[in-house]
mmCIF file with all atom_site columns, C-alpha atoms in Angstrom:
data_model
loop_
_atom_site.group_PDB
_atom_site.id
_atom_site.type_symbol
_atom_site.label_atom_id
_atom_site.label_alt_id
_atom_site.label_comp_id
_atom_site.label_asym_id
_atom_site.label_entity_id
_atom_site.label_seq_id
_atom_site.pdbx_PDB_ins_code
_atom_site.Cartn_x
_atom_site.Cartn_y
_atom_site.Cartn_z
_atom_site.occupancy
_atom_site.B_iso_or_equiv
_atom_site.pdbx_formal_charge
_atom_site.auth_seq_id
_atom_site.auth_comp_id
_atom_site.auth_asym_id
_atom_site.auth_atom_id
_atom_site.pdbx_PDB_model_num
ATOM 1   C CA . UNK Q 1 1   ? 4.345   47.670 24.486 1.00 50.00 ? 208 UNK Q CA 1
ATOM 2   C CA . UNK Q 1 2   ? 0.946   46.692 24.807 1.00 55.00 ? 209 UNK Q CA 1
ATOM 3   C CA . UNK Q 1 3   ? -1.815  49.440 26.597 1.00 56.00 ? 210 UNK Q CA 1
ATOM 4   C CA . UNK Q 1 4   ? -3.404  48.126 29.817 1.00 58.00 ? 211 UNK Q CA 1
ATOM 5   C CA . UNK Q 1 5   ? -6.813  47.209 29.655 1.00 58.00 ? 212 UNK Q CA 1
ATOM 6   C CA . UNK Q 1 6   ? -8.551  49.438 31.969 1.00 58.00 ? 213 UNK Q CA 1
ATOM 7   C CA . UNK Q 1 7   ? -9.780  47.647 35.113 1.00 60.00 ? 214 UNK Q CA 1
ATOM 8   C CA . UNK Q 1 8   ? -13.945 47.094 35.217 1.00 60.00 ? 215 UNK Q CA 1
ATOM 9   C CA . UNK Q 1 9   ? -13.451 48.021 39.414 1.00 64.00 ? 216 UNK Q CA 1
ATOM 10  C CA . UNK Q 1 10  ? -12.511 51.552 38.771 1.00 73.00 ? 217 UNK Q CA 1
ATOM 11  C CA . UNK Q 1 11  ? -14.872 53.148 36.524 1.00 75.00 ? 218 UNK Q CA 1
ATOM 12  C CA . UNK Q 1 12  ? -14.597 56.724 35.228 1.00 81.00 ? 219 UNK Q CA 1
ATOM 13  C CA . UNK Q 1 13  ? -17.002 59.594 35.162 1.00 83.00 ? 220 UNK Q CA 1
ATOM 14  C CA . UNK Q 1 14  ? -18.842 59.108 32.073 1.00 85.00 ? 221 UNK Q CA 1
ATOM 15  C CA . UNK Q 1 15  ? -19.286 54.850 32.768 1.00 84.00 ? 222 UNK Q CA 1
ATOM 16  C CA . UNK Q 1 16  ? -20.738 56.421 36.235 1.00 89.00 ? 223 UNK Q CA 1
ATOM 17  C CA . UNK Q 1 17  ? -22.818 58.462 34.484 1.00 91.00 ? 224 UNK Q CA 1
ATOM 18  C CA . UNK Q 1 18  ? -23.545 56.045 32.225 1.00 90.00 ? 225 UNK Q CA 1
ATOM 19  C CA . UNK Q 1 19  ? -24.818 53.386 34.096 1.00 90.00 ? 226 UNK Q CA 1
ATOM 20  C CA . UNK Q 1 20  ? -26.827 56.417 36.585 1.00 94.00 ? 227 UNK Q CA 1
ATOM 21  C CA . UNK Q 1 21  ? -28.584 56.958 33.435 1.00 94.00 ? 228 UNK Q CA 1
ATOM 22  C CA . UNK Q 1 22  ? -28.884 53.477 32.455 1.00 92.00 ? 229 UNK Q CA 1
ATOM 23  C CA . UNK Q 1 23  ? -30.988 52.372 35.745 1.00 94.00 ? 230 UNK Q CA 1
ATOM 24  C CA . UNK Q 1 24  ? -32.919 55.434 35.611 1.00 95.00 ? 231 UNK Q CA 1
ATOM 25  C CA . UNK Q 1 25  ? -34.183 53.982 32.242 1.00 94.00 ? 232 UNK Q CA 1
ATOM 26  C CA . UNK Q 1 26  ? -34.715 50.429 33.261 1.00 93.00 ? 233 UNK Q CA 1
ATOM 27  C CA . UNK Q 1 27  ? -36.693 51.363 36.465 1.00 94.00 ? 234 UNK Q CA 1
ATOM 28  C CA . UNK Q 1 28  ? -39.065 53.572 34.464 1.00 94.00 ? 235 UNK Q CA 1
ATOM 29  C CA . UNK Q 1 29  ? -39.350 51.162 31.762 1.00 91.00 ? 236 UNK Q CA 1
ATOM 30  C CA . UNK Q 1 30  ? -40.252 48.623 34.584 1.00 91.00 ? 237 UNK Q CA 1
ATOM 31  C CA . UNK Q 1 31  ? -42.709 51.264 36.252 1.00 91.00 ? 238 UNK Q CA 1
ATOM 32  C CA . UNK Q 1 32  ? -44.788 51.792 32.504 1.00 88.00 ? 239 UNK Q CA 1
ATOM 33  C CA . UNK Q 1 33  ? -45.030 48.379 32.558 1.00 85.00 ? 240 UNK Q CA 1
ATOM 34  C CA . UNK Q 1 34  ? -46.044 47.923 36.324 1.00 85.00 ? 241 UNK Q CA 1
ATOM 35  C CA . UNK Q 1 35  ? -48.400 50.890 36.935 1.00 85.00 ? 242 UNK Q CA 1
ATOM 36  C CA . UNK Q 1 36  ? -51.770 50.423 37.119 1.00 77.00 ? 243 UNK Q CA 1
ATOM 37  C CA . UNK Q 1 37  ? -52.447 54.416 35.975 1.00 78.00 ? 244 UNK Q CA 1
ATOM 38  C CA . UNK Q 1 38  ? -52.306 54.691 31.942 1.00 77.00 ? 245 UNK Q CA 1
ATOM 39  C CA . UNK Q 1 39  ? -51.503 58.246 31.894 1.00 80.00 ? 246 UNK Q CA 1
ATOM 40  C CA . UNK Q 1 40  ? -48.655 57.391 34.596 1.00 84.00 ? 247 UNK Q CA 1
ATOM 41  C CA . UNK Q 1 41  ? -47.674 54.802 32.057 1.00 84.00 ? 248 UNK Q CA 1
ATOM 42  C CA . UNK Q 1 42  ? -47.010 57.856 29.465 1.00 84.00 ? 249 UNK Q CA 1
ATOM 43  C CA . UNK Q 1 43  ? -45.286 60.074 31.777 1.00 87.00 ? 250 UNK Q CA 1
ATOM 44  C CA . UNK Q 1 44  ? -43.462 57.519 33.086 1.00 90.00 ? 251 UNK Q CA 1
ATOM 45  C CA . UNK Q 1 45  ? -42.328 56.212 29.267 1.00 89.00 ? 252 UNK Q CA 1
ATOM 46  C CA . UNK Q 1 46  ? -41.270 60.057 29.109 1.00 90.00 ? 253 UNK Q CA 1
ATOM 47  C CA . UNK Q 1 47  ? -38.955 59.863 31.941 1.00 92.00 ? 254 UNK Q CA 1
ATOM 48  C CA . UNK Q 1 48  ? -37.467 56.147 30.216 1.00 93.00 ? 255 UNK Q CA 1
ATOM 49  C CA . UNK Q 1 49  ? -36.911 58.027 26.786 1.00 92.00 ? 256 UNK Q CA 1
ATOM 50  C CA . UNK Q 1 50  ? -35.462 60.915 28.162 1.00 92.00 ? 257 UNK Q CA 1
ATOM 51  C CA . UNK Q 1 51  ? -32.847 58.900 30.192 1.00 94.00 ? 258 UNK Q CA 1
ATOM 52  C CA . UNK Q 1 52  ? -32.080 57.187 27.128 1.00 93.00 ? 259 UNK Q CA 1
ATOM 53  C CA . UNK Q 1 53  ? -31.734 60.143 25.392 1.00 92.00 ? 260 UNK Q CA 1
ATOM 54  C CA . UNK Q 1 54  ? -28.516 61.409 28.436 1.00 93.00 ? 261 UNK Q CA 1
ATOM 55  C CA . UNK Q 1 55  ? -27.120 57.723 27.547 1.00 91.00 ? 262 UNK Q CA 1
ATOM 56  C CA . UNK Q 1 56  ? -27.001 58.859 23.844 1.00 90.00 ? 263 UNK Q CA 1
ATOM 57  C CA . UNK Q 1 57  ? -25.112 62.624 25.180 1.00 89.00 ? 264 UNK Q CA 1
ATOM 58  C CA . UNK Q 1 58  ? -22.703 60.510 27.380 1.00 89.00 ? 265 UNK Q CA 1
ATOM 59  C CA . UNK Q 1 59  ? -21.847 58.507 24.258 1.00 85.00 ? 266 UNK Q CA 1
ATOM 60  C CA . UNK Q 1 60  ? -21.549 61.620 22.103 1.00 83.00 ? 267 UNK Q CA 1
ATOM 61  C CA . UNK Q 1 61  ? -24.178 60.988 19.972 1.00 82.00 ? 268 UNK Q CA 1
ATOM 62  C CA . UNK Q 1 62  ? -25.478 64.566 20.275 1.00 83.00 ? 269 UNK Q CA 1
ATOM 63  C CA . UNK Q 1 63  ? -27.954 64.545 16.822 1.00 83.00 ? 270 UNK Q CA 1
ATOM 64  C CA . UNK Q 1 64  ? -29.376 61.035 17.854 1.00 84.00 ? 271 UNK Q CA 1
ATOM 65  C CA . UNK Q 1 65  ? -29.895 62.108 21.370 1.00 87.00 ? 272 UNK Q CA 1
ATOM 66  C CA . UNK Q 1 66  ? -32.176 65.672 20.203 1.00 86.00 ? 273 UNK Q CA 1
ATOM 67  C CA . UNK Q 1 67  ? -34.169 63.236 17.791 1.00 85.00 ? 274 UNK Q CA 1
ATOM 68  C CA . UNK Q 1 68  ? -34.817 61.017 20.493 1.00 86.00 ? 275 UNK Q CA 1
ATOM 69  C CA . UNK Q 1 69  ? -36.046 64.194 22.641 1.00 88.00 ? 276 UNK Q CA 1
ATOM 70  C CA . UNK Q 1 70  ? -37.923 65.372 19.592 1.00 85.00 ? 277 UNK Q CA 1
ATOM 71  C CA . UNK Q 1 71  ? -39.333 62.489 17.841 1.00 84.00 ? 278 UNK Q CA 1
ATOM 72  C CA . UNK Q 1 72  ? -40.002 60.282 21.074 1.00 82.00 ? 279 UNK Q CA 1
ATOM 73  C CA . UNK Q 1 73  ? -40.937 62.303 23.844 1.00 82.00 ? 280 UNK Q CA 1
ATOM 74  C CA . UNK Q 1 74  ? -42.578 65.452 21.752 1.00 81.00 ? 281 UNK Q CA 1
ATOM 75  C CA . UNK Q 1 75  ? -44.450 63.339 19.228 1.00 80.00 ? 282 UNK Q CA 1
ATOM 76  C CA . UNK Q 1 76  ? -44.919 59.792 20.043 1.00 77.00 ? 283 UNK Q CA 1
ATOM 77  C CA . UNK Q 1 77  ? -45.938 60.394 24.441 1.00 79.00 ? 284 UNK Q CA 1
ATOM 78  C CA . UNK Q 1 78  ? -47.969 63.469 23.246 1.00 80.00 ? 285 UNK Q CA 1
ATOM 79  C CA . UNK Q 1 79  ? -49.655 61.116 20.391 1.00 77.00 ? 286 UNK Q CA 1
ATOM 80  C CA . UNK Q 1 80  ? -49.943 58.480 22.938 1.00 77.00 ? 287 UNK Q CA 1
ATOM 81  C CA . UNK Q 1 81  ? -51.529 61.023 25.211 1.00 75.00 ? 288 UNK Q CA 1
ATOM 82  C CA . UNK Q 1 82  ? -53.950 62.897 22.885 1.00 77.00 ? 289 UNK Q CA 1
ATOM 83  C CA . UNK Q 1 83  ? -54.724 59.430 21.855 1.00 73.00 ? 290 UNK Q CA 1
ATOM 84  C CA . UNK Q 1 84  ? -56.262 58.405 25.486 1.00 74.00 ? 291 UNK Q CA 1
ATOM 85  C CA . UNK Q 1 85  ? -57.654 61.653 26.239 1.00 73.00 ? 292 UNK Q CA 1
ATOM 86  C CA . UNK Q 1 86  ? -59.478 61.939 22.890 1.00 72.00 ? 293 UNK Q CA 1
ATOM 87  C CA . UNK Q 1 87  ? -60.669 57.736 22.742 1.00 69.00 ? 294 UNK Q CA 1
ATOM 88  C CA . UNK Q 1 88  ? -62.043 57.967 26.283 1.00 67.00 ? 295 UNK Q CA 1
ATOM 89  C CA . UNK Q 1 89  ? -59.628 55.019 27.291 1.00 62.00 ? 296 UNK Q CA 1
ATOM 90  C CA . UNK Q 1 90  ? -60.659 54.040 30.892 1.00 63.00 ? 297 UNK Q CA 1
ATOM 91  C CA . UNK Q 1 91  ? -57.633 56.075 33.049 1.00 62.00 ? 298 UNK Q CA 1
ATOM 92  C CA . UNK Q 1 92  ? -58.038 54.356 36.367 1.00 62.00 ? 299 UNK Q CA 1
ATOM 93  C CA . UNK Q 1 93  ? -57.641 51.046 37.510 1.00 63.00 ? 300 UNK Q CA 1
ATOM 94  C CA . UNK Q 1 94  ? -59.643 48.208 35.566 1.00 64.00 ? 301 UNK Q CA 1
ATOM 95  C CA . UNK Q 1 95  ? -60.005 44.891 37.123 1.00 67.00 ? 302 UNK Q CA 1
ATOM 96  C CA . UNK Q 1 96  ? -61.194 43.172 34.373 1.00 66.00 ? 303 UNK Q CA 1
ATOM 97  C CA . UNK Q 1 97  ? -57.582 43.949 32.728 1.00 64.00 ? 304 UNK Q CA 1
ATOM 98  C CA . UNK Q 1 98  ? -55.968 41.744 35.466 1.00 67.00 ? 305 UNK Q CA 1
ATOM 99  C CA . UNK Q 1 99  ? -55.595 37.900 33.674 1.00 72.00 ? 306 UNK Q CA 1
ATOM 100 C CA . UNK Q 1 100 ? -54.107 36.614 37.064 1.00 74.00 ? 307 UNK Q CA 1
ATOM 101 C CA . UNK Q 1 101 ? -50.808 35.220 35.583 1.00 81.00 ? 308 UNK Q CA 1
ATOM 102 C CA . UNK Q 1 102 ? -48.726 37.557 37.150 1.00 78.00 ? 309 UNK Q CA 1
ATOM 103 C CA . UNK Q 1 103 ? -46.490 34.893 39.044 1.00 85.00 ? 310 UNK Q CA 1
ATOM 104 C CA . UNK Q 1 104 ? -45.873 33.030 35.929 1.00 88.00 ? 311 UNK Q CA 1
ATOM 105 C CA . UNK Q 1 105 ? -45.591 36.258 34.257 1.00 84.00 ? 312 UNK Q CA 1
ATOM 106 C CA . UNK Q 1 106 ? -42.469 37.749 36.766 1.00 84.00 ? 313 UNK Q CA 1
ATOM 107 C CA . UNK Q 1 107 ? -40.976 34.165 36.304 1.00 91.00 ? 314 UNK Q CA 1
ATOM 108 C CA . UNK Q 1 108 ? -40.854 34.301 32.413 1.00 92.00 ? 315 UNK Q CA 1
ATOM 109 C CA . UNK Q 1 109 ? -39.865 37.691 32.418 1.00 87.00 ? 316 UNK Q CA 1
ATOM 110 C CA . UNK Q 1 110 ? -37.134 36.958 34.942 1.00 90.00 ? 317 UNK Q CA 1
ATOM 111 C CA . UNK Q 1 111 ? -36.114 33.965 33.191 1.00 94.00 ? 318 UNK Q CA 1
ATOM 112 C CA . UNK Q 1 112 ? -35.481 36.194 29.712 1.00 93.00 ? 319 UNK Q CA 1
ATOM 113 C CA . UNK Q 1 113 ? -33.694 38.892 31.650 1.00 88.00 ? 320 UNK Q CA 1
ATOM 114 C CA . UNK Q 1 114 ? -31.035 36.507 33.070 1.00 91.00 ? 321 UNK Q CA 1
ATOM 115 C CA . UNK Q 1 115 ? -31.155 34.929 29.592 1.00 94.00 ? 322 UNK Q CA 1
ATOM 116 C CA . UNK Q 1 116 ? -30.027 38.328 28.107 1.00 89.00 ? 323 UNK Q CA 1
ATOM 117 C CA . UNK Q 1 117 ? -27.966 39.798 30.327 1.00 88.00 ? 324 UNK Q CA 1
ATOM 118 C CA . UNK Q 1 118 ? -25.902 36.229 30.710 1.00 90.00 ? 325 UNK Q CA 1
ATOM 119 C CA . UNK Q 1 119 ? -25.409 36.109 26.694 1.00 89.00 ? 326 UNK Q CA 1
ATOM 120 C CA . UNK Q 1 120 ? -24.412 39.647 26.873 1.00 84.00 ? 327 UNK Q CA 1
ATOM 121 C CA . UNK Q 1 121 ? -21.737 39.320 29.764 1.00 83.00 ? 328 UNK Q CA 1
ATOM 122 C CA . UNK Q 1 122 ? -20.557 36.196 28.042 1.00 83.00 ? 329 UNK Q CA 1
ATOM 123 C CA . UNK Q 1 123 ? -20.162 38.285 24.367 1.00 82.00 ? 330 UNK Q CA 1
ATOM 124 C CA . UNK Q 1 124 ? -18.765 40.967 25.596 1.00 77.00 ? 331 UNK Q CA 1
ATOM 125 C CA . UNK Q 1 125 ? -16.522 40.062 28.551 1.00 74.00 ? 332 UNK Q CA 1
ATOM 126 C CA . UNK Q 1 126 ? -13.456 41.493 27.057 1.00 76.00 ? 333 UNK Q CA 1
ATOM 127 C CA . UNK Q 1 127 ? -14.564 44.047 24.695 1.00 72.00 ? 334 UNK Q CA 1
ATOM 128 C CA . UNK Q 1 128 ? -13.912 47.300 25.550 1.00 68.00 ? 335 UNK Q CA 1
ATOM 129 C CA . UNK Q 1 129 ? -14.029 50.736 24.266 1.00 65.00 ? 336 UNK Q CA 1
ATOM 130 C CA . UNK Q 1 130 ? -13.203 54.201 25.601 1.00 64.00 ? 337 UNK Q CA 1
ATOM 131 C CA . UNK Q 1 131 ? -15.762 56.804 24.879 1.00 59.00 ? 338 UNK Q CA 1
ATOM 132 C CA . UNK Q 1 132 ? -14.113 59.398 23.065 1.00 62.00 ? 339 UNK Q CA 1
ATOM 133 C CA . UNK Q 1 133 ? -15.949 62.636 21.682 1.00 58.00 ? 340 UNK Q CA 1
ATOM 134 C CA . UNK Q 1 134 ? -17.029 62.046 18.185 1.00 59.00 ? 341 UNK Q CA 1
ATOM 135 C CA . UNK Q 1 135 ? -17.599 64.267 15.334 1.00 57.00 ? 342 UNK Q CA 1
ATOM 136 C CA . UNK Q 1 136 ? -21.603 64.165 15.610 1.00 56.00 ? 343 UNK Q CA 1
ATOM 137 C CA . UNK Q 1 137 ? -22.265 62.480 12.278 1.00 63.00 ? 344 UNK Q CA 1
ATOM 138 C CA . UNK Q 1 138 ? -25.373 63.926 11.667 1.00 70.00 ? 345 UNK Q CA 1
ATOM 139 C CA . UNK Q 1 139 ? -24.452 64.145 7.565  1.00 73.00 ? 346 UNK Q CA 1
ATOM 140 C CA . UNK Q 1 140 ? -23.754 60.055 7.369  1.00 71.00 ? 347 UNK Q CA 1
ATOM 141 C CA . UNK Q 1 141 ? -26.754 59.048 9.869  1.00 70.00 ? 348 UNK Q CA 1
ATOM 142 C CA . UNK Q 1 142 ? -29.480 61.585 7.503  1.00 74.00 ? 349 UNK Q CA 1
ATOM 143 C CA . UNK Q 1 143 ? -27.895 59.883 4.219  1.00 75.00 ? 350 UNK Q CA 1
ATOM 144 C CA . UNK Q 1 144 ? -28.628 56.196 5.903  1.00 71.00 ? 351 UNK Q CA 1
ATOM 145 C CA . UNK Q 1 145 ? -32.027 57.331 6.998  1.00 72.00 ? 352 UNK Q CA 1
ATOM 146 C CA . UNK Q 1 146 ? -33.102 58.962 3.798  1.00 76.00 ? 353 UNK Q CA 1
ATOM 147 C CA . UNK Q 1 147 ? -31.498 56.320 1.715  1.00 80.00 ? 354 UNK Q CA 1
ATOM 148 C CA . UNK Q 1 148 ? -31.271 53.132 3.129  1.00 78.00 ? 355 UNK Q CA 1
ATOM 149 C CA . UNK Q 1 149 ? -34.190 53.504 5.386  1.00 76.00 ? 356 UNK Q CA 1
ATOM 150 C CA . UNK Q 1 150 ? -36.557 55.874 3.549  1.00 80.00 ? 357 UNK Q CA 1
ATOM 151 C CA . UNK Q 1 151 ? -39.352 53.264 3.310  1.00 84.00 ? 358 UNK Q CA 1
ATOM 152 C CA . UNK Q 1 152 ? -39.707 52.156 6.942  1.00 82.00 ? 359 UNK Q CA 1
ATOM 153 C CA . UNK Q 1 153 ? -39.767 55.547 7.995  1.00 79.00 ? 360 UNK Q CA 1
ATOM 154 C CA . UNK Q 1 154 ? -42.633 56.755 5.563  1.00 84.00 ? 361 UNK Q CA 1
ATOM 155 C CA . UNK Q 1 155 ? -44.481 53.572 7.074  1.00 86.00 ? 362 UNK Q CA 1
ATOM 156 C CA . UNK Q 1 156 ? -43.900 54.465 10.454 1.00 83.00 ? 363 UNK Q CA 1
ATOM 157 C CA . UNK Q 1 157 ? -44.986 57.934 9.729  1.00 84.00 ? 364 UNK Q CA 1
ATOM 158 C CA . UNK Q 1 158 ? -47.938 56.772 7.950  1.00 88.00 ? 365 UNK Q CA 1
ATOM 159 C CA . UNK Q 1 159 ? -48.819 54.247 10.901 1.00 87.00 ? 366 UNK Q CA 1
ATOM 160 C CA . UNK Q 1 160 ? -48.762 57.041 13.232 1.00 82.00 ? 367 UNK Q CA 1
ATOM 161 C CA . UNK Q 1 161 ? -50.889 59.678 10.819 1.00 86.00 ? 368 UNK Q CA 1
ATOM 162 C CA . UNK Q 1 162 ? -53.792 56.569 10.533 1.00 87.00 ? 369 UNK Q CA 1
ATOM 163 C CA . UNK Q 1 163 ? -53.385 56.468 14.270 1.00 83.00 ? 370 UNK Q CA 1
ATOM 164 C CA . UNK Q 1 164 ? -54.146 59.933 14.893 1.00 80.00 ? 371 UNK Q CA 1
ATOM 165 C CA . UNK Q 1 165 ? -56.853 59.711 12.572 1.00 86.00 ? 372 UNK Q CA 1
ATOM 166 C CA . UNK Q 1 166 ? -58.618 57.039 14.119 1.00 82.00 ? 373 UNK Q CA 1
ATOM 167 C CA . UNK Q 1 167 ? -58.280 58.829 17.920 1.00 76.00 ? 374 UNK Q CA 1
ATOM 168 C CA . UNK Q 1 168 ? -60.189 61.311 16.274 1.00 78.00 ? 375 UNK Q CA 1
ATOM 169 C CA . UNK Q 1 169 ? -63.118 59.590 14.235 1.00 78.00 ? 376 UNK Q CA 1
ATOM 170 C CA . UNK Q 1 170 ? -63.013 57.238 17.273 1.00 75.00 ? 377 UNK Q CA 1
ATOM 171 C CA . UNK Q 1 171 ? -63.577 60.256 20.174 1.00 72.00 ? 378 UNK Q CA 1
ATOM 172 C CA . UNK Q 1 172 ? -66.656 62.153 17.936 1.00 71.00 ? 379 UNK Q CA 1
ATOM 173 C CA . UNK Q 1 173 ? -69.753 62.215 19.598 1.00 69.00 ? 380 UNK Q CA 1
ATOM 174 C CA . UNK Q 1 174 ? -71.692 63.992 16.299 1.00 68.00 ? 381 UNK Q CA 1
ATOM 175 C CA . UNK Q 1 175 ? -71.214 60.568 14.303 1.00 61.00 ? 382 UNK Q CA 1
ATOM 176 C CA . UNK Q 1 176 ? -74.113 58.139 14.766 1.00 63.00 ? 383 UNK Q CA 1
ATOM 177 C CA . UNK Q 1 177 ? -74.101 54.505 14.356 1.00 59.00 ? 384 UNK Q CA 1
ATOM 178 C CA . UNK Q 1 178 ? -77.439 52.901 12.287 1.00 61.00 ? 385 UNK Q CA 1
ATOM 179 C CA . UNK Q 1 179 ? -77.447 49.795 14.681 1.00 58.00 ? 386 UNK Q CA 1
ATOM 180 C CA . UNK Q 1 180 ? -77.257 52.519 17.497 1.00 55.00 ? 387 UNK Q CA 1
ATOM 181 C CA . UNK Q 1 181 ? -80.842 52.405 19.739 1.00 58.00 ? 388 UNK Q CA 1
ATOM 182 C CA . UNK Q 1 182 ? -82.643 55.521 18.441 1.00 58.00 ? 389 UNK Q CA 1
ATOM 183 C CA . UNK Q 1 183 ? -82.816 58.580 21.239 1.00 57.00 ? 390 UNK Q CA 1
ATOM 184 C CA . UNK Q 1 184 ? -84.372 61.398 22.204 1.00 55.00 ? 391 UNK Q CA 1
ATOM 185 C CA . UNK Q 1 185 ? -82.367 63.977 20.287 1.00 55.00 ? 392 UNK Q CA 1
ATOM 186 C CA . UNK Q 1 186 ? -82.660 61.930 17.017 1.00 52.00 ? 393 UNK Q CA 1
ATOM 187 C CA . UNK Q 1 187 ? -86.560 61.583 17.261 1.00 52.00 ? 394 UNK Q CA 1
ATOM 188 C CA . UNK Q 1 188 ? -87.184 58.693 18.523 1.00 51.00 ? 395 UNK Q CA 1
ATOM 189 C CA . UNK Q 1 189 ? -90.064 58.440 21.033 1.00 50.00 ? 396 UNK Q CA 1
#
């Protein structure tokens, strides 16, 4: 006897879910990219990453889905954030940001999307799995990250550390430049 393939028209509640979650995370993606408000950007980036993280629960990926709540929303937005608050990046609209390709922009963009999501639909037409709980490997994926990827993730935590870092030196107002016009407070006349 051979087991039915389920049908793609009659979708059950965690591929409902699923895709729910999935669209909430491409329209905010689209919106961080579209907004014209940086800080929007960020909070809108928050809202993409923690959709992404309910994809990971639906899939029973419990561990992966906290360290994406953890590491991605409560250390790289907040970085992000402390990082335009404390550089003085312009928050508002800036026109001279705008290169005026944005036609040829939505057409590349477009053109990659339908790209993608062709090869993908062609790949995996008849693939399919049923999500069944798992046993959250949490032991196997920390053995694979602190083995097998132990050096990119001291880099990345190094890139952000010289980040922060340079937010700060970048945002103090008691550090003087010697090219810098002399002033008032500094004695100049």
């Amino acid at each position: 006897m051979t087991a039915a393939v389920p049908s793609y028209l009659s979708p059950t509640g965690q591929e409902i879910v699923f895709l729910l979650l999935g669209a909430v995370a491409v329209g905010s993606a689209l919106l961080v990219v579209t907004t014209r408000q940086l800080v929007h950007a960020a909070l809108w980036l928050v809202v993409s990453f923690g959709a992404l993280a309910g994809c990971y629960l639906v899939l029973t990926a419990e561990f992966v889905a906290w360290v994406q709540v953890l590491i991605y929303v409560g250390a790289v937005v907040v970085l992000l954030l402390f990082g335009i608050m404390l550089t003085r990046a312009p928050i508002g609209r800036s026109a001279d940001l705008d290169s005026g390709n944005r036609i040829v922009a939505a057409v590349v963009a477009l053109a990659t999307a339908g790209v993608l999501v062709a090869v993908v639909i062609d790949g995996f037409r008849t693939a399919y799995t049923p999500l069944e709980p798992g046993g959250g490997a949490a032991g196997e994926l920390g053995a694979s990250v602190f083995r097998t990827w132990v050096l990119p993730f001291e880099a990345l935590s190094v890139l952000l550390l010289a980040a922060l870092i340079g937010a700060i030196v970048l945002s103090r107002t008691d550090i003087k430049s010697d090219d810098a016009p002399p002033t008032v407070e500094s004695g100049g006349q």
